[in-house]
């Protein structure tokens, strides 16, 4: 059985929802960020950065949500175009685009301490908001032309990843839901039974959409 080290609503949620979609039993191991459990010596042995998600699959231990997502979809041959198929490149592009453009910006948004700052000056917050908005705009343009999912008519694990990032914008001055094609995709993902199960198991409430 898989083991997933997680914290509610964080980068582990895409992997948690994916495992539900794949119908895979998983042992969920909750790390309490309030008491810094993610920095315990035991957990640091699994991921030296002390961050979630970490997935354990027998002898294999993995961190980085995008890598885990690719590993699982390839292993179970579901929720992603298979290697060599025509849409595979587009799928990989979406995963890399999201993880390269949204993850670092949100990391800065939520962790000013990464820059040695306690609280950002207003201009820096504004710049981060603008950078994230530019990514929403680009994605919304693409989805308006070929949607409602990132792969057009086909739902894939990339949509779970995008929805997780959209959720993180919920308390920003301008949230991802201000872009209509993004709102549509979020509503589709949030209407899935896996989303409800995720919310129940992680005891999430905000941005439920159901
Ligand atoms: N690029 C990594 C980011 C992982 C990450 O930053 N996780 C955050 C939660 S969203 C974390 O574990 N933070 C705890 C900490 O930094 O102490 C991924 O996508 O897996």
Short mmCIF file of C-alpha atoms and ligand atoms in Angstrom, two decimals:
data_model
loop_
_atom_site.label_atom_id
_atom_site.label_comp_id
_atom_site.label_asym_id
_atom_site.label_seq_id
_atom_site.Cartn_x
_atom_site.Cartn_y
_atom_site.Cartn_z
CA UNK A 1 0.00 0.00 0.00
CA UNK A 2 1.20 3.51 -0.74
CA UNK A 3 2.14 5.82 2.13
CA UNK A 4 1.54 9.53 1.65
CA UNK A 5 3.01 12.10 4.02
CA UNK A 6 0.73 15.11 3.81
CA UNK A 7 -0.56 18.30 5.38
CA UNK A 8 -4.12 19.46 4.64
CA UNK A 9 -4.57 21.68 1.60
CA UNK A 10 -0.85 21.79 0.72
CA UNK A 11 1.09 20.49 -2.29
CA UNK A 12 0.25 16.97 -1.15
CA UNK A 13 -3.44 17.45 -1.98
CA UNK A 14 -2.99 16.83 -5.70
CA UNK A 15 -1.36 13.47 -4.95
CA UNK A 16 -4.01 12.58 -2.40
CA UNK A 17 -6.82 13.35 -4.86
CA UNK A 18 -4.99 11.50 -7.62
CA UNK A 19 -4.71 8.36 -5.47
CA UNK A 20 -8.46 8.57 -4.80
CA UNK A 21 -9.13 8.94 -8.55
CA UNK A 22 -6.89 5.94 -9.21
CA UNK A 23 -8.78 3.97 -6.59
CA UNK A 24 -5.56 3.14 -4.77
CA UNK A 25 -5.55 2.40 -1.05
CA UNK A 26 -3.17 4.69 0.81
CA UNK A 27 -1.91 5.10 4.33
CA UNK A 28 -2.12 8.82 5.04
CA UNK A 29 0.47 10.19 7.44
CA UNK A 30 -0.44 13.65 8.67
CA UNK A 31 2.40 16.03 9.49
CA UNK A 32 1.49 18.82 11.85
CA UNK A 33 3.11 21.99 10.47
CA UNK A 34 2.13 23.89 13.65
CA UNK A 35 4.64 21.80 15.58
CA UNK A 36 7.11 21.58 12.67
CA UNK A 37 6.78 17.82 12.30
CA UNK A 38 7.92 18.21 8.71
CA UNK A 39 11.33 19.17 10.06
CA UNK A 40 11.70 16.14 12.36
CA UNK A 41 14.88 14.09 11.90
CA UNK A 42 12.76 11.13 10.86
CA UNK A 43 10.97 13.02 8.08
CA UNK A 44 14.12 14.84 6.93
CA UNK A 45 15.55 11.42 6.12
CA UNK A 46 12.77 11.06 3.51
CA UNK A 47 13.00 14.60 2.15
CA UNK A 48 15.96 16.69 3.19
CA UNK A 49 13.94 19.85 2.50
CA UNK A 50 11.31 18.87 5.06
CA UNK A 51 8.41 19.42 2.65
CA UNK A 52 5.33 17.49 1.59
CA UNK A 53 4.30 15.54 -0.37
CA UNK A 54 6.41 12.45 0.12
CA UNK A 55 5.16 9.20 -1.35
CA UNK A 56 6.49 5.82 -0.28
CA UNK A 57 5.85 2.93 -2.65
CA UNK A 58 7.67 -0.11 -1.25
CA UNK A 59 11.38 0.54 -1.74
CA UNK A 60 10.71 3.77 -3.66
CA UNK A 61 10.51 7.10 -1.80
CA UNK A 62 9.67 10.20 -3.82
CA UNK A 63 9.19 13.91 -3.23
CA UNK A 64 8.15 16.75 -5.61
CA UNK A 65 4.45 16.66 -6.47
CA UNK A 66 4.96 16.83 -10.25
CA UNK A 67 7.36 13.87 -10.20
CA UNK A 68 5.01 11.83 -8.01
CA UNK A 69 2.06 12.68 -10.28
CA UNK A 70 3.99 11.51 -13.37
CA UNK A 71 5.17 8.37 -11.57
CA UNK A 72 1.65 7.39 -10.49
CA UNK A 73 -0.12 8.14 -13.77
CA UNK A 74 2.52 6.21 -15.69
CA UNK A 75 2.47 3.28 -13.29
CA UNK A 76 -1.33 2.99 -13.35
CA UNK A 77 -1.69 4.09 -17.00
CA UNK A 78 -4.59 6.34 -16.13
CA UNK A 79 -5.39 10.05 -16.10
CA UNK A 80 -2.57 10.94 -18.48
CA UNK A 81 -1.89 10.26 -22.15
CA UNK A 82 0.47 7.28 -22.40
CA UNK A 83 4.15 7.85 -23.30
CA UNK A 84 4.44 8.06 -27.07
CA UNK A 85 0.82 9.08 -27.66
CA UNK A 86 -0.02 12.30 -29.48
CA UNK A 87 -1.19 14.31 -26.44
CA UNK A 88 1.67 13.20 -24.20
CA UNK A 89 3.83 16.20 -25.06
CA UNK A 90 1.04 18.64 -24.29
CA UNK A 91 0.37 16.89 -20.98
CA UNK A 92 4.06 17.09 -20.00
CA UNK A 93 4.14 20.73 -21.08
CA UNK A 94 1.20 21.53 -18.79
CA UNK A 95 2.73 19.76 -15.79
CA UNK A 96 6.10 21.46 -16.28
CA UNK A 97 4.48 24.83 -16.95
CA UNK A 98 2.40 24.65 -13.76
CA UNK A 99 5.22 23.43 -11.57
CA UNK A 100 7.74 25.94 -12.96
CA UNK A 101 5.50 28.99 -13.04
CA UNK A 102 3.03 28.60 -10.19
CA UNK A 103 4.84 26.57 -7.53
CA UNK A 104 7.75 29.03 -7.03
CA UNK A 105 5.47 32.10 -7.01
CA UNK A 106 3.11 30.57 -4.47
CA UNK A 107 6.07 29.35 -2.43
CA UNK A 108 7.23 32.98 -2.18
CA UNK A 109 3.69 34.19 -1.48
CA UNK A 110 3.23 31.83 1.45
CA UNK A 111 6.83 31.65 2.71
CA UNK A 112 8.42 35.13 2.86
CA UNK A 113 10.89 33.53 5.27
CA UNK A 114 12.47 31.85 2.20
CA UNK A 115 13.77 35.36 1.39
CA UNK A 116 14.63 36.08 5.01
CA UNK A 117 11.65 38.45 5.32
CA UNK A 118 8.90 38.29 7.95
CA UNK A 119 6.33 40.25 5.94
CA UNK A 120 6.59 41.51 2.39
CA UNK A 121 6.46 45.19 1.53
CA UNK A 122 3.26 46.02 -0.42
CA UNK A 123 5.08 46.41 -3.79
CA UNK A 124 6.52 42.92 -3.56
CA UNK A 125 3.13 41.39 -2.76
CA UNK A 126 1.65 43.30 -5.68
CA UNK A 127 4.36 42.03 -8.01
CA UNK A 128 3.77 38.44 -6.94
CA UNK A 129 0.04 38.90 -7.47
CA UNK A 130 0.73 40.28 -10.95
CA UNK A 131 3.05 37.41 -11.83
CA UNK A 132 0.46 34.86 -10.73
CA UNK A 133 -2.31 36.72 -12.57
CA UNK A 134 -0.25 36.60 -15.78
CA UNK A 135 -0.12 32.82 -15.47
CA UNK A 136 -3.92 32.67 -14.90
CA UNK A 137 -4.39 34.81 -18.01
CA UNK A 138 -2.23 32.54 -20.15
CA UNK A 139 -4.05 29.41 -18.93
CA UNK A 140 -7.45 31.04 -19.35
CA UNK A 141 -6.59 32.00 -22.95
CA UNK A 142 -5.63 28.39 -23.69
CA UNK A 143 -8.71 26.94 -22.00
CA UNK A 144 -11.01 29.36 -23.82
CA UNK A 145 -9.63 28.08 -27.12
CA UNK A 146 -9.43 24.41 -26.22
CA UNK A 147 -11.23 23.39 -23.04
CA UNK A 148 -12.86 22.76 -20.75
CA UNK A 149 -9.87 20.71 -19.52
CA UNK A 150 -6.17 21.30 -20.16
CA UNK A 151 -6.32 18.47 -22.69
CA UNK A 152 -9.52 19.75 -24.29
CA UNK A 153 -12.35 17.26 -23.76
CA UNK A 154 -10.17 14.86 -21.82
CA UNK A 155 -9.90 15.12 -18.05
CA UNK A 156 -6.39 14.38 -16.74
CA UNK A 157 -4.20 14.61 -13.65
CA UNK A 158 -2.98 18.00 -14.93
CA UNK A 159 -6.44 19.40 -14.11
CA UNK A 160 -6.08 18.23 -10.51
CA UNK A 161 -2.77 20.03 -10.27
CA UNK A 162 -4.15 23.23 -11.75
CA UNK A 163 -7.15 23.15 -9.38
CA UNK A 164 -4.85 22.80 -6.38
CA UNK A 165 -2.93 25.91 -7.42
CA UNK A 166 -6.17 27.80 -8.10
CA UNK A 167 -7.33 26.95 -4.59
CA UNK A 168 -4.21 28.54 -3.15
CA UNK A 169 -5.23 31.87 -4.65
CA UNK A 170 -8.50 31.93 -2.71
CA UNK A 171 -7.41 34.60 -0.23
CA UNK A 172 -5.46 36.73 -2.69
CA UNK A 173 -6.86 40.10 -3.79
CA UNK A 174 -7.66 38.58 -7.23
CA UNK A 175 -8.40 34.85 -7.22
CA UNK A 176 -8.12 32.42 -10.15
CA UNK A 177 -11.93 32.21 -10.26
CA UNK A 178 -12.01 35.71 -11.77
CA UNK A 179 -11.04 34.04 -15.09
CA UNK A 180 -14.13 32.33 -16.60
CA UNK A 181 -12.45 29.34 -18.26
CA UNK A 182 -10.51 28.66 -15.05
CA UNK A 183 -13.73 28.92 -13.04
CA UNK A 184 -15.31 26.38 -15.37
CA UNK A 185 -12.44 23.92 -14.97
CA UNK A 186 -12.42 24.38 -11.18
CA UNK A 187 -16.17 23.70 -11.04
CA UNK A 188 -15.75 20.51 -13.06
CA UNK A 189 -12.97 19.22 -10.81
CA UNK A 190 -14.84 20.30 -7.66
CA UNK A 191 -17.91 18.34 -8.78
CA UNK A 192 -15.96 15.06 -8.76
CA UNK A 193 -16.54 12.58 -5.92
CA UNK A 194 -12.76 12.47 -5.36
CA UNK A 195 -12.84 16.17 -4.40
CA UNK A 196 -15.49 15.54 -1.76
CA UNK A 197 -13.57 12.60 -0.38
CA UNK A 198 -10.38 14.65 -0.29
CA UNK A 199 -12.17 17.42 1.62
CA UNK A 200 -13.59 14.96 4.10
CA UNK A 201 -10.31 13.15 4.72
CA UNK A 202 -8.24 16.34 4.99
CA UNK A 203 -11.03 18.12 6.90
CA UNK A 204 -10.94 21.05 4.49
CA UNK A 205 -13.75 23.61 4.34
CA UNK A 206 -12.73 26.71 2.35
CA UNK A 207 -13.25 26.83 -1.44
CA UNK A 208 -15.21 23.56 -1.40
CA UNK A 209 -17.45 24.45 -4.34
CA UNK A 210 -20.07 21.86 -3.33
N1 LIG B 1 7.93 21.86 -5.30
C1 LIG B 1 7.45 21.12 -4.18
C2 LIG B 1 6.94 22.09 -3.13
C3 LIG B 1 6.70 21.43 -1.83
C4 LIG B 1 6.32 22.44 -0.77
O1 LIG B 1 6.76 23.63 -0.79
N2 LIG B 1 5.51 21.99 0.19
C5 LIG B 1 5.08 22.86 1.26
C6 LIG B 1 3.57 22.78 1.45
S1 LIG B 1 2.72 23.44 0.07
C7 LIG B 1 5.72 22.39 2.57
O2 LIG B 1 5.89 21.21 2.79
N3 LIG B 1 6.02 23.35 3.45
C8 LIG B 1 6.57 23.09 4.74
C9 LIG B 1 7.84 23.83 4.97
O3 LIG B 1 8.41 24.41 4.02
O4 LIG B 1 8.30 23.80 6.11
C10 LIG B 1 6.33 20.18 -4.63
O5 LIG B 1 5.59 20.53 -5.54
O6 LIG B 1 6.21 19.08 -4.06
#
